[in-house]
mmCIF file of C-alpha atoms and ligand atoms in Angstrom:
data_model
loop_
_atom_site.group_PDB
_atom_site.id
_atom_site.type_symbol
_atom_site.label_atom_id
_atom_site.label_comp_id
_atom_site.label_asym_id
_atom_site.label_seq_id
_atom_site.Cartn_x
_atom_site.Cartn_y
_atom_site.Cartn_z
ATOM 1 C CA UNK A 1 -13.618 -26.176 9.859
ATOM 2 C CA UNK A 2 -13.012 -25.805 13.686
ATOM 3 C CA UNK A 3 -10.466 -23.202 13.732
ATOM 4 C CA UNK A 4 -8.966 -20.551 11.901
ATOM 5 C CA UNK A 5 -6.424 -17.972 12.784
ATOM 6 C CA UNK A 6 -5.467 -14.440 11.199
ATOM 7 C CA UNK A 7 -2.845 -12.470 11.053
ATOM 8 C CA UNK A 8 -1.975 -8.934 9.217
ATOM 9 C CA UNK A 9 1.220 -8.223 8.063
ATOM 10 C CA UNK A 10 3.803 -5.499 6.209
ATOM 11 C CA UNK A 11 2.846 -2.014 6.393
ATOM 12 C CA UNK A 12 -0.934 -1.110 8.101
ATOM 13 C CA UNK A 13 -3.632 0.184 5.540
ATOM 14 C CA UNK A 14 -7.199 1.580 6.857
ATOM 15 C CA UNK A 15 -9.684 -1.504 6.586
ATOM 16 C CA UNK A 16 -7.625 -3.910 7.971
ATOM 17 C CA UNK A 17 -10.120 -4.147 11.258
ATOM 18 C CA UNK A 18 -12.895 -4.011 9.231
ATOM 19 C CA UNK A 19 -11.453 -7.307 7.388
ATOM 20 C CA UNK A 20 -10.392 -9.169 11.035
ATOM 21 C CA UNK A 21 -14.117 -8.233 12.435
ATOM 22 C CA UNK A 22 -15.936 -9.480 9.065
ATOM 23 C CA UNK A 23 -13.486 -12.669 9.251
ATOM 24 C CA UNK A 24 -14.598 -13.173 13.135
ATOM 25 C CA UNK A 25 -18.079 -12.382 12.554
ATOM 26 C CA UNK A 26 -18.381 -14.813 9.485
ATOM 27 C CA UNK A 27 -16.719 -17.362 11.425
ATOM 28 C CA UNK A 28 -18.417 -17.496 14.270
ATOM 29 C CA UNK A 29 -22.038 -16.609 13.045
ATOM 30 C CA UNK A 30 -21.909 -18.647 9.678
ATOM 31 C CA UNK A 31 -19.720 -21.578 10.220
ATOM 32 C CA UNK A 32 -19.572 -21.792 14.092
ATOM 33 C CA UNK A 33 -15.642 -21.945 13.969
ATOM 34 C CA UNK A 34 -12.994 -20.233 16.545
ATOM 35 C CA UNK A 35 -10.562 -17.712 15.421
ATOM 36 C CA UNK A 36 -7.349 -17.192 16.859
ATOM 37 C CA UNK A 37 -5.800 -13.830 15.500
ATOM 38 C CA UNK A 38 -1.354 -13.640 15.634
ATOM 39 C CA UNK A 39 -0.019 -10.737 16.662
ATOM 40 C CA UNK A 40 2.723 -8.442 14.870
ATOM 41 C CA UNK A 41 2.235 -10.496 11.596
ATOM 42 C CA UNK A 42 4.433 -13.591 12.280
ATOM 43 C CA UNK A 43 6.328 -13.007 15.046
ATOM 44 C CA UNK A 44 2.813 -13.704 17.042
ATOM 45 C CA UNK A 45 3.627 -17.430 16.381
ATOM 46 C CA UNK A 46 6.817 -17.414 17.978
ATOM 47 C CA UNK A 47 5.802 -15.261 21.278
ATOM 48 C CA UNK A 48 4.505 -16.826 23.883
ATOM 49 C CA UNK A 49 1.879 -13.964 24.481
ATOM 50 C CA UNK A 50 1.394 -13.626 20.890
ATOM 51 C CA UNK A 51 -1.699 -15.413 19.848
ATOM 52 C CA UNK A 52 -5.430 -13.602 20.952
ATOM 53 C CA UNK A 53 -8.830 -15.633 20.829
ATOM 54 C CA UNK A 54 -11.157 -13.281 19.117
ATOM 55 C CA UNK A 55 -14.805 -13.500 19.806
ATOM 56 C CA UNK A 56 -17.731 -11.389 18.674
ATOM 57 C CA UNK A 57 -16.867 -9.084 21.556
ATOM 58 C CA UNK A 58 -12.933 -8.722 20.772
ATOM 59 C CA UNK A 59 -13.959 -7.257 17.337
ATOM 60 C CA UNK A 60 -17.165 -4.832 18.621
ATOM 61 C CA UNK A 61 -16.791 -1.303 17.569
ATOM 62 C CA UNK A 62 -13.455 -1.569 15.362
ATOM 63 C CA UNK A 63 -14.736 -1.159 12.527
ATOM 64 C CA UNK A 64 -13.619 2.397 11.541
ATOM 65 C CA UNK A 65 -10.706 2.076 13.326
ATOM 66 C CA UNK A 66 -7.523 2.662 11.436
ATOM 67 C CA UNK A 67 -4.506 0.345 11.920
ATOM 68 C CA UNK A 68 -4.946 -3.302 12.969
ATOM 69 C CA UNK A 69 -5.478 -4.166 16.374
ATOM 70 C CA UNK A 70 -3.552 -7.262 15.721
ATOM 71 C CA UNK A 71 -0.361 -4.918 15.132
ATOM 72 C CA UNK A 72 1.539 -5.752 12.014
ATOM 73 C CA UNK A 73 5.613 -6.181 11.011
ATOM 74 C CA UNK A 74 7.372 -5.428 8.004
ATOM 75 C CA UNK A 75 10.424 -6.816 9.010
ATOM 76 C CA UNK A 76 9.142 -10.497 10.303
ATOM 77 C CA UNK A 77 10.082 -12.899 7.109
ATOM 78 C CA UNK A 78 10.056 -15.936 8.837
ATOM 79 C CA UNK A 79 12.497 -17.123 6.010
ATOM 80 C CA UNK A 80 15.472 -14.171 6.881
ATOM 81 C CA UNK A 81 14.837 -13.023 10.562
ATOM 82 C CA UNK A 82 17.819 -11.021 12.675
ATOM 83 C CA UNK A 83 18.039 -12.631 15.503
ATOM 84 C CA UNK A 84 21.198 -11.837 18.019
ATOM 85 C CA UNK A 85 23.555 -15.114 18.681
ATOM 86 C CA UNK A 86 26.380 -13.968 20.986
ATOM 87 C CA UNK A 87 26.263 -10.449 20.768
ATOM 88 C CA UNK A 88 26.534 -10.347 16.740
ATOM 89 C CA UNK A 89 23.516 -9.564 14.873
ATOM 90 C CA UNK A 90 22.802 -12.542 11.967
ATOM 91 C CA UNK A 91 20.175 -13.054 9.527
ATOM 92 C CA UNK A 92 17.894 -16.930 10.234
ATOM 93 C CA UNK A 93 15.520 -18.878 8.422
ATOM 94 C CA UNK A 94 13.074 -19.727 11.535
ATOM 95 C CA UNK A 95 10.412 -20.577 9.138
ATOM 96 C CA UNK A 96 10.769 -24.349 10.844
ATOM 97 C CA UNK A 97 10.146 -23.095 14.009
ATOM 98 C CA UNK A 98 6.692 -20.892 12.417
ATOM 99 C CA UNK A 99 5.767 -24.266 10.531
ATOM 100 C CA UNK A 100 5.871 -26.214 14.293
ATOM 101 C CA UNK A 101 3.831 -23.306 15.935
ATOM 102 C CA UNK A 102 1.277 -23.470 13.067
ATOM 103 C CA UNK A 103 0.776 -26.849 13.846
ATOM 104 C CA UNK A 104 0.698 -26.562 17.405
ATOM 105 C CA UNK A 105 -2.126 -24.268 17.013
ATOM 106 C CA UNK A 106 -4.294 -26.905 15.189
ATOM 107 C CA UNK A 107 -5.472 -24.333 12.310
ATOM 108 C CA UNK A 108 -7.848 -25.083 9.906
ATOM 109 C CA UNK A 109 -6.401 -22.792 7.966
ATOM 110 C CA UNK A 110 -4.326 -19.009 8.403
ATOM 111 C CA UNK A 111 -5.785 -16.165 6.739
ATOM 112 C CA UNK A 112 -2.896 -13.496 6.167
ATOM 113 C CA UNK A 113 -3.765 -10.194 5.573
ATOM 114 C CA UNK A 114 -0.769 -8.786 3.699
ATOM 115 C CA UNK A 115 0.579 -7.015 0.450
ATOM 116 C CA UNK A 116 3.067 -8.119 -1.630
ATOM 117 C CA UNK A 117 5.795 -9.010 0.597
ATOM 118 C CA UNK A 118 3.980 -10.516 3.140
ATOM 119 C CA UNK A 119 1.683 -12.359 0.616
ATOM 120 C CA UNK A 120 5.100 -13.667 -0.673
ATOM 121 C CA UNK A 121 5.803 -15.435 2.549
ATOM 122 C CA UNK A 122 2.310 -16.802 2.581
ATOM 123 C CA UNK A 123 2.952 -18.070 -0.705
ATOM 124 C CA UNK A 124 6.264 -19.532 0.712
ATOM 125 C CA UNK A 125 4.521 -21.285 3.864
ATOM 126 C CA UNK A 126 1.484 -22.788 1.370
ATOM 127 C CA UNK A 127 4.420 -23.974 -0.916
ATOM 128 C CA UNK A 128 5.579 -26.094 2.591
ATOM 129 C CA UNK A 129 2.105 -27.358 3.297
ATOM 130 C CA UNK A 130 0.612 -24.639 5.542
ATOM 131 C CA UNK A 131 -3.602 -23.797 4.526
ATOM 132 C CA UNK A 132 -2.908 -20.519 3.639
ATOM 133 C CA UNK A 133 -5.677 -17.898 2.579
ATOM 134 C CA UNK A 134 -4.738 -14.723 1.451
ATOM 135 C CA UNK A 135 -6.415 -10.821 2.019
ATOM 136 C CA UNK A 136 -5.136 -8.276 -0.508
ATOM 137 C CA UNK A 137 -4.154 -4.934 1.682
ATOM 138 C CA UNK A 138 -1.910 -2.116 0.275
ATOM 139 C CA UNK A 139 -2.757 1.449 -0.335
ATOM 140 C CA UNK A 140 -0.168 1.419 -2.878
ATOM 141 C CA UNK A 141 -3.254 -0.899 -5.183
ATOM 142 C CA UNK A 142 0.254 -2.620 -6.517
ATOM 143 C CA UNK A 143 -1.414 -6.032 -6.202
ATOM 144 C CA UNK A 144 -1.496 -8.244 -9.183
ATOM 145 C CA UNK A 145 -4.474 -10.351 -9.397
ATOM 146 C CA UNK A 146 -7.206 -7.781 -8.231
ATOM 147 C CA UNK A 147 -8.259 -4.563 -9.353
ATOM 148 C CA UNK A 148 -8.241 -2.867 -6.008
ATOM 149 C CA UNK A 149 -6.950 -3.381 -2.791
ATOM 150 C CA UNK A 150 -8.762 -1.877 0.264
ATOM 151 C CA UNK A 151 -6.987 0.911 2.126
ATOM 152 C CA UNK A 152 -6.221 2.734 -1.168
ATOM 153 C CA UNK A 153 -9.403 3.963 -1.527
ATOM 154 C CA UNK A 154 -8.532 6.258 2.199
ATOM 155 C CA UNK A 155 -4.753 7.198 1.278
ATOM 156 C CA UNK A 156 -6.419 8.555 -1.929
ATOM 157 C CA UNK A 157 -9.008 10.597 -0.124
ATOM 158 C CA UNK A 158 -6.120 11.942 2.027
ATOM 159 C CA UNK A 159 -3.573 12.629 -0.622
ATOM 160 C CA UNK A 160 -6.582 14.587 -2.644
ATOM 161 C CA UNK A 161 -7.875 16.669 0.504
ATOM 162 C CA UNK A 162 -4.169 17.834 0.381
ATOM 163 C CA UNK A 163 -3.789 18.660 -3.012
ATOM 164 C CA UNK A 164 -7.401 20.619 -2.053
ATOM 165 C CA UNK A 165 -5.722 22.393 0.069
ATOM 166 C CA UNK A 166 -2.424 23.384 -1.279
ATOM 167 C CA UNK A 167 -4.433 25.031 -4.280
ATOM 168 C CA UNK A 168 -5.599 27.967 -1.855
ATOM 169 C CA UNK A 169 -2.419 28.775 -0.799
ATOM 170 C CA UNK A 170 -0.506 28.347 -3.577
ATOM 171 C CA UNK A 171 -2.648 30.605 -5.584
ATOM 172 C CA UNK A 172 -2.642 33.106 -2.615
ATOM 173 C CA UNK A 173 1.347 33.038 -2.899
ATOM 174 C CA UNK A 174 1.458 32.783 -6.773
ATOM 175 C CA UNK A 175 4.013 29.959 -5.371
ATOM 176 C CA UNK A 176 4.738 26.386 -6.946
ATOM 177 C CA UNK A 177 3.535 23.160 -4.688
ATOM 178 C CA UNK A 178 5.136 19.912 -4.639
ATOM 179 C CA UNK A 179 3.139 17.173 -3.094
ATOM 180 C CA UNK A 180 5.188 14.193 -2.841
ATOM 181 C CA UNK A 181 3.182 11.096 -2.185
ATOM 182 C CA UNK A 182 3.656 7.489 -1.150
ATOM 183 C CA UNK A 183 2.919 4.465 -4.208
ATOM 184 C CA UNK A 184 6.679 2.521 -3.910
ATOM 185 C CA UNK A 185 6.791 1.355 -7.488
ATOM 186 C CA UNK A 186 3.029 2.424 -8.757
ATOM 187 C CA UNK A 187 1.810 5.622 -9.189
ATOM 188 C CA UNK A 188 -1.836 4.744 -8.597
ATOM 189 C CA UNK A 189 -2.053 7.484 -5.758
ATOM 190 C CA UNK A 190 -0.673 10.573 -7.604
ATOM 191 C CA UNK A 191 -2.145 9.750 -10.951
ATOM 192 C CA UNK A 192 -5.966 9.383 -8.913
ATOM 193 C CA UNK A 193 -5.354 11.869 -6.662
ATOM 194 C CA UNK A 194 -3.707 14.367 -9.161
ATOM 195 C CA UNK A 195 -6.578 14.035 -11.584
ATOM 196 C CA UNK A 196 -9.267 14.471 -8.423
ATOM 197 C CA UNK A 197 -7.268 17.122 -7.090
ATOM 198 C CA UNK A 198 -6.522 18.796 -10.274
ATOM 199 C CA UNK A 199 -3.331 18.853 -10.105
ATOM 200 C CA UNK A 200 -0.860 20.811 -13.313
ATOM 201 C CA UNK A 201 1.783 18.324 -13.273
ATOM 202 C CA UNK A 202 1.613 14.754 -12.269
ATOM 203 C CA UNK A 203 5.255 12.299 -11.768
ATOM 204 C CA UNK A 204 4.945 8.751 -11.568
ATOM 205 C CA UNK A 205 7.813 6.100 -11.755
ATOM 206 C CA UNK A 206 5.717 4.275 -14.748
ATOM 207 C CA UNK A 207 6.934 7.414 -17.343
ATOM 208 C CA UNK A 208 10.144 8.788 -16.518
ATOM 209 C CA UNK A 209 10.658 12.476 -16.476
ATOM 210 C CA UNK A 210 12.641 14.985 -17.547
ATOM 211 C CA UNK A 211 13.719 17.954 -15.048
ATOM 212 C CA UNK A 212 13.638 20.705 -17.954
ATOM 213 C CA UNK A 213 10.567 20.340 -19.369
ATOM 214 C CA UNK A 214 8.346 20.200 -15.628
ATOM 215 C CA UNK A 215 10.190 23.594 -15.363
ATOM 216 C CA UNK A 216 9.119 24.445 -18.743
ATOM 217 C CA UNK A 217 5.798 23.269 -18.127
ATOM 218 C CA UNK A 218 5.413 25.556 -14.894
ATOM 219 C CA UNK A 219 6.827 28.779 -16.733
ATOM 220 C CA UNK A 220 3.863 28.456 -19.195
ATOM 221 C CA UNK A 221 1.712 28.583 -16.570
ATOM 222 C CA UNK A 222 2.940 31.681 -15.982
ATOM 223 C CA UNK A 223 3.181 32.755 -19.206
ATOM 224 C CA UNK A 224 -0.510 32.119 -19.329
ATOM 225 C CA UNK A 225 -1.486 33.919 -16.338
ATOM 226 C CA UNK A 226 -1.454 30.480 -14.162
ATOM 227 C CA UNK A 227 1.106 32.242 -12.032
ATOM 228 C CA UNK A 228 1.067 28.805 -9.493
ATOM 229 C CA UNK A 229 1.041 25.330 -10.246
ATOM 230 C CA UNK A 230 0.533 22.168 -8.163
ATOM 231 C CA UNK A 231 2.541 19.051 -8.286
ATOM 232 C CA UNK A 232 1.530 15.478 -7.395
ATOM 233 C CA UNK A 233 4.947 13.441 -7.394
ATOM 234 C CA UNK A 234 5.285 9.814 -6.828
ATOM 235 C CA UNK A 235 8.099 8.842 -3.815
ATOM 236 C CA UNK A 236 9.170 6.185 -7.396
ATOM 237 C CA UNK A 237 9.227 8.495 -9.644
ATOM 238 C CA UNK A 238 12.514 8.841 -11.602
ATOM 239 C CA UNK A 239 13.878 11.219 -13.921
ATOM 240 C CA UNK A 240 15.015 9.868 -17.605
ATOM 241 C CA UNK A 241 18.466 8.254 -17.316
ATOM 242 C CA UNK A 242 18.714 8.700 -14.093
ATOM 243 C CA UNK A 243 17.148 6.264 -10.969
ATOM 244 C CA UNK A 244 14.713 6.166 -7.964
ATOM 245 C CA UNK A 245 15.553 8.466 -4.788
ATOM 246 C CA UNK A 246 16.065 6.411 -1.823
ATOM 247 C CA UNK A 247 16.358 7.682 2.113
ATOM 248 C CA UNK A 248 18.066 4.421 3.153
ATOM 249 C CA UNK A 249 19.331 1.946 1.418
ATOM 250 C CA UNK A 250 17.603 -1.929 2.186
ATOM 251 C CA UNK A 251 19.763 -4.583 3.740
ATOM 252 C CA UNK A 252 18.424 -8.817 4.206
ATOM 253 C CA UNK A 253 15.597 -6.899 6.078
ATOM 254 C CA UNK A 254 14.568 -4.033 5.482
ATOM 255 C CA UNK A 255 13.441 -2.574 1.612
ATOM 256 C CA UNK A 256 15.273 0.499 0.288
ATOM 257 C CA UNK A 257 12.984 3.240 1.543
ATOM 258 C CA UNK A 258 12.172 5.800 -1.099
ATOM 259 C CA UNK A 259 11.595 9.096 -0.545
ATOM 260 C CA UNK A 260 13.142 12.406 -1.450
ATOM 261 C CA UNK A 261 12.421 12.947 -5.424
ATOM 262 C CA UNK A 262 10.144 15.886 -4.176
ATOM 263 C CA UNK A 263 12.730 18.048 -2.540
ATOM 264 C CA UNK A 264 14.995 17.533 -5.969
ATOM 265 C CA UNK A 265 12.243 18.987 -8.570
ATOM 266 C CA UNK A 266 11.329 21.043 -6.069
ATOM 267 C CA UNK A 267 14.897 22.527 -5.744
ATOM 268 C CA UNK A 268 14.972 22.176 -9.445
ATOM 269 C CA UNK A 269 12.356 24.784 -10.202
ATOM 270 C CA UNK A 270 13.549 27.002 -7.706
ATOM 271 C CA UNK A 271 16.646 27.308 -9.449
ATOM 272 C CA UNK A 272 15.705 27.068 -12.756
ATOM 273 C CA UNK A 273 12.336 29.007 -12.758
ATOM 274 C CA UNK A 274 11.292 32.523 -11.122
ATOM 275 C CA UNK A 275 8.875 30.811 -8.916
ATOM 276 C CA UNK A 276 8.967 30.320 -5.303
ATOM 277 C CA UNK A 277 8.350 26.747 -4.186
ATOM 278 C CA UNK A 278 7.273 24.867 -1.580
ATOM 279 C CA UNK A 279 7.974 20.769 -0.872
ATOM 280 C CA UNK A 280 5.529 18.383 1.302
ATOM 281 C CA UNK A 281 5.879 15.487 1.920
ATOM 282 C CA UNK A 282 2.335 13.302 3.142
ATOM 283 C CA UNK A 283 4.045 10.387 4.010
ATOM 284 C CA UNK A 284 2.181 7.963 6.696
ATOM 285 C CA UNK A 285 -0.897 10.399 7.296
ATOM 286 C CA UNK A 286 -1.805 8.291 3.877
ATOM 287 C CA UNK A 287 -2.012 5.265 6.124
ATOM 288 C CA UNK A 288 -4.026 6.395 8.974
ATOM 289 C CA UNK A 289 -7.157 7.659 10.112
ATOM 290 C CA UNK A 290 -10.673 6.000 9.343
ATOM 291 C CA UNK A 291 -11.446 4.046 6.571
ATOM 292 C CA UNK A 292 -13.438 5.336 3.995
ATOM 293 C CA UNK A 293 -16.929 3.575 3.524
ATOM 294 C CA UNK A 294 -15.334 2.125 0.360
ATOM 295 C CA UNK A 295 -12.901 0.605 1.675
ATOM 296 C CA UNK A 296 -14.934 -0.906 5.195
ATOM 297 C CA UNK A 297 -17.146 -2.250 2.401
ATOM 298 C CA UNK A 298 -14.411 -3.613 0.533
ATOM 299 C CA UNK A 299 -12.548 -4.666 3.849
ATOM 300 C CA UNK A 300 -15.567 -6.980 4.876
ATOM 301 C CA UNK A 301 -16.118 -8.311 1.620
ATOM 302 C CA UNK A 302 -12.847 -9.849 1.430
ATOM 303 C CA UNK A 303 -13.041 -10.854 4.863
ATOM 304 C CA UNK A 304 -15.898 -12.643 4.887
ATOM 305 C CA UNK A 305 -15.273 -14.247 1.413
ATOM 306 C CA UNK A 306 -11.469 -15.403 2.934
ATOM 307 C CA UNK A 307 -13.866 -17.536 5.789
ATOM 308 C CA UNK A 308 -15.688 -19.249 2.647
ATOM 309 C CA UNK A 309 -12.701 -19.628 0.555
ATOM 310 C CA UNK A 310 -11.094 -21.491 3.753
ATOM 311 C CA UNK A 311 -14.329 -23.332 4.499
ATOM 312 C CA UNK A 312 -14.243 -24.251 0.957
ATOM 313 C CA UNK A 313 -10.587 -25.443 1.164
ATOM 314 C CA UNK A 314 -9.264 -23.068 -1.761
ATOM 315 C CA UNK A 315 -5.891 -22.425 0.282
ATOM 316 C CA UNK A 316 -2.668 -21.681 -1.385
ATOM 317 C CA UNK A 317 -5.330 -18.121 -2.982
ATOM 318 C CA UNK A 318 -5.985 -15.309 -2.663
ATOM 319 C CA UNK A 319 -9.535 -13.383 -2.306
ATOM 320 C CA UNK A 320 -9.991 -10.432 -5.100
ATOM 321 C CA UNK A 321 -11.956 -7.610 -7.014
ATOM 322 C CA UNK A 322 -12.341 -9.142 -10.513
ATOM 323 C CA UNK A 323 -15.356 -7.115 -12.786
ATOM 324 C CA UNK A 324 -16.578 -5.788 -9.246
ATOM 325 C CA UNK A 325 -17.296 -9.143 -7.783
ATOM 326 C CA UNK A 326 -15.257 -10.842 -5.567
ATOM 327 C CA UNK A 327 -13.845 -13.639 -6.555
ATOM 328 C CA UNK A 328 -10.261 -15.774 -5.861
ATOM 329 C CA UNK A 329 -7.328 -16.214 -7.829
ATOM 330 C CA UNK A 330 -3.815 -18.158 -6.808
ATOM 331 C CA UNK A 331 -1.469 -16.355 -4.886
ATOM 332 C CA UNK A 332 1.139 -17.558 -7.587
ATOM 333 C CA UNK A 333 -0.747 -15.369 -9.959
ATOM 334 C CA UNK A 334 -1.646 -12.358 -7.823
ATOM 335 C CA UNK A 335 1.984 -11.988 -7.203
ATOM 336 C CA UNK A 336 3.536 -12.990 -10.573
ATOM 337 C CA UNK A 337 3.786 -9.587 -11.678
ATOM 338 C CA UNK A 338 3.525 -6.167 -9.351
ATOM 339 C CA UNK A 339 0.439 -3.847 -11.054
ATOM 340 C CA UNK A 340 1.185 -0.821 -12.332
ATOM 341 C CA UNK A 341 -0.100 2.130 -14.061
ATOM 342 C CA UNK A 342 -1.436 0.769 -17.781
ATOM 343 C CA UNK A 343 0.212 3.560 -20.012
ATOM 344 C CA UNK A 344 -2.191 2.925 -22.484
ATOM 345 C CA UNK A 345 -5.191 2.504 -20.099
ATOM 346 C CA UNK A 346 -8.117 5.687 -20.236
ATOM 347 C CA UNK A 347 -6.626 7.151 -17.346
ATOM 348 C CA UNK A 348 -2.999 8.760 -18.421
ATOM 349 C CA UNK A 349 -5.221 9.460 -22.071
ATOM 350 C CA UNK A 350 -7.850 11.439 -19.642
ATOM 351 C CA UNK A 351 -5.521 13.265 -17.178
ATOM 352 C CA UNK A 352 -3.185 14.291 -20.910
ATOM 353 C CA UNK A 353 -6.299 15.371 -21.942
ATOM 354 C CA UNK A 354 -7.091 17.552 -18.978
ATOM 355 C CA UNK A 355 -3.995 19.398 -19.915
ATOM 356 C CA UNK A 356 -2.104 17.663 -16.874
ATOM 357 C CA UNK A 357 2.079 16.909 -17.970
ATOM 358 C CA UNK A 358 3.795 13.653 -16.546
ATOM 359 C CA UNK A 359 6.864 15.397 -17.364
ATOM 360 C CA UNK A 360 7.618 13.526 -20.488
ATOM 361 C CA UNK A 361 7.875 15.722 -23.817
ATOM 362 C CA UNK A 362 4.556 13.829 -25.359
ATOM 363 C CA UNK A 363 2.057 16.499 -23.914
HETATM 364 O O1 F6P B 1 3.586 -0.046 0.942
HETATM 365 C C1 F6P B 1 2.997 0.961 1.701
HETATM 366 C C2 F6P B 1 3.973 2.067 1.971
HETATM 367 O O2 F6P B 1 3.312 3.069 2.714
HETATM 368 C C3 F6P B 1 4.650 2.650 0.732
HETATM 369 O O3 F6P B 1 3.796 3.507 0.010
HETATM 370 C C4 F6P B 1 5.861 3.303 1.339
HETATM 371 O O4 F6P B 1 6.920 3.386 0.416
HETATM 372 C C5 F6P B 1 6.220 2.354 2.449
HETATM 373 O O5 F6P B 1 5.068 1.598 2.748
HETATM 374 C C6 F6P B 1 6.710 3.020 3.704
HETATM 375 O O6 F6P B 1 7.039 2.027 4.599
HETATM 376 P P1 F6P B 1 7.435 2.262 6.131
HETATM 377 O O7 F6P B 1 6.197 1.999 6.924
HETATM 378 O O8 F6P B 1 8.493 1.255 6.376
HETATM 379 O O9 F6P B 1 7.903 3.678 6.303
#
């Protein structure tokens, strides 16, 4: 193995320099290869300036650095690009073109840090003969395949140290919170972050809700003496009968972008309860800021075990948490189904136990 190149791709998670400095340092120190990293996920192989040898010195220092300093796309599928062709705007399969490039650069094999869409088109370029490798990053933790994926364990922190602080004030104010959080189609973040926050009520798109009975659910709080009430809401979460709330609509490109549930219960209880109530929305301050040491140690354990898995020609896979150890599994399978919340895992039985409501009537 003589060279390997890296890119990271879709939407940035905290640990992703932590996984391109344990990929360099593994690379260089254990196996004496060179590593060329791609900028702005694939679009680096079709720029000119887009491809950056990185050394032991390129890497020094980023380790708690959020974002990538490879800079990422989540609109670069090499298999439906836009690309302008006399003024008109049309959607191109340039995948031939990133095939050419990858060969051009005489890789040994391309690690691509991604989550499921970019892992997709990994899967897509291994299925055409490129040595693909690839790094599970999401803080959504949607990932089939693995229990965890690193930057989750940051967006969670985040998303908590809000909820933390939305209890003073909405106590103070006797006022009802709603805390709507990122996830897509998982509700990993609000269910983990609701239970560590403590959150009353808790809406995730895995159990569909029903508008009356979170009002309900907040007027025997007061009824109790609870005279505020905290809700974590999922940006998926959808009430019974009814469908996800979207900000824009998705084209060849781009994905429908969710968002906007929040405002609607939180309009809801205004109208329909006595309580004064407040919506937030954390949106992308779940994706920055510093890793947590979790997810650094997480971040370099996947990098480093990528440069094996590549040294040990297991391409077309992807590196993953399986019982705590990290092991490898085929992309095929890590993307054959999207993970969600288990219903009948210990987690929904704990938080229903803890006397939080997911806004179904089964309390
Ligand atoms: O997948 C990560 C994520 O942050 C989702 O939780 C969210 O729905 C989406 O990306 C937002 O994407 P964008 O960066 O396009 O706003």
């Amino acid at each position: 193995m003589k060279r390997l190149g890296i890119l990271t791709g879709g939407g940035d998670a905290p640990g992703l320099n932590a996984v391109i400095r344990a990929v360099v340092k593994t690379a260089v120190q254990v196996y004496g290869c060179e590593v060329l990293g791609f900028r702005d996920g694939f679009d680096g192989f079709l720029d000119p300036e887009g491809v950056i040898p990185l050394g032991l010195r390129e890497v020094r220092g980023i380790l708690p650095r959020g974002g990538t300093i490879l800079g990422t796309a989540n609109r670069g599928n090499p298999f439906a690009r836009k690309v302008v062709i006399d003024g008109r705007e049309v959607v191109e399969d340039v995948s031939g073109q990133i095939m050419e490039a990858i060969r051009k650069q005489g890789l040994d094999g391309l690690i691509v840090v991604g989550g499921d869409g970019t892992l997709r088109i990994a899967r897509e370029l291994f299925d055409k003969g490129v040595p693909v490798i690839g790094v599970p990053k999401t803080i959504d933790n949607d990932i089939g395949g693995t229990e965890i994926t690193f930057g989750f364990d940051t967006a969670l922190n985040t998303a908590t140290e809000a909820i933390d602080k939305l209890h003073t004030t909405a106590e103070s104010h006797h006022r009802v919170m709603v805390l709507e959080l990122m996830g897509r189609d998982a509700g990993f973040i609000a269910l983990h972050a609701g239970v560590a926050g403590g959150a009353d009520v808790i809406l995730i798109p895995e159990i569909p809700f029903r508008y009356e009975a979170v009002a309900r659910k907040v007027m025997q709080r007061v009824e109790r003496g609870r005279a505020f009430s905290i809700l974590a809401v999922s940006e998926g979460a959808q009430p019974q009968g009814g469908g996800q709330v979207f900000s824009r609509s998705g084209d060849e490109i781009y994905l429908p972008r969710l968002g906007g549930v929040g405002q609607l219960v939180g309009k809801y209880l205004e109208e329909h309860t006595s309580q004064e109530t407040r919506v937030i929305v954390l949106g992308h301050l779940q994706r920055g800021g510093t890793p947590t040491p979790f997810d650094r140690w997480l971040a370099t354990r996947y990098g480093a075990a990528a440069v094996r898995l590549a040294a040990a020609g297991g391409f077309g896979r992807m590196v993953a948490l399986r019982n705590a150890r990290v092991e490898d599994v085929t992309l095929a399978e890590a993307l054959a189904i999207p993970k969600c919340v288990d219903l009948e895992g210990d987690a929904i039985r704990t938080a229903r136990g803890m006397g939080i409501f997911f806004g179904d009537e089964t309390q």
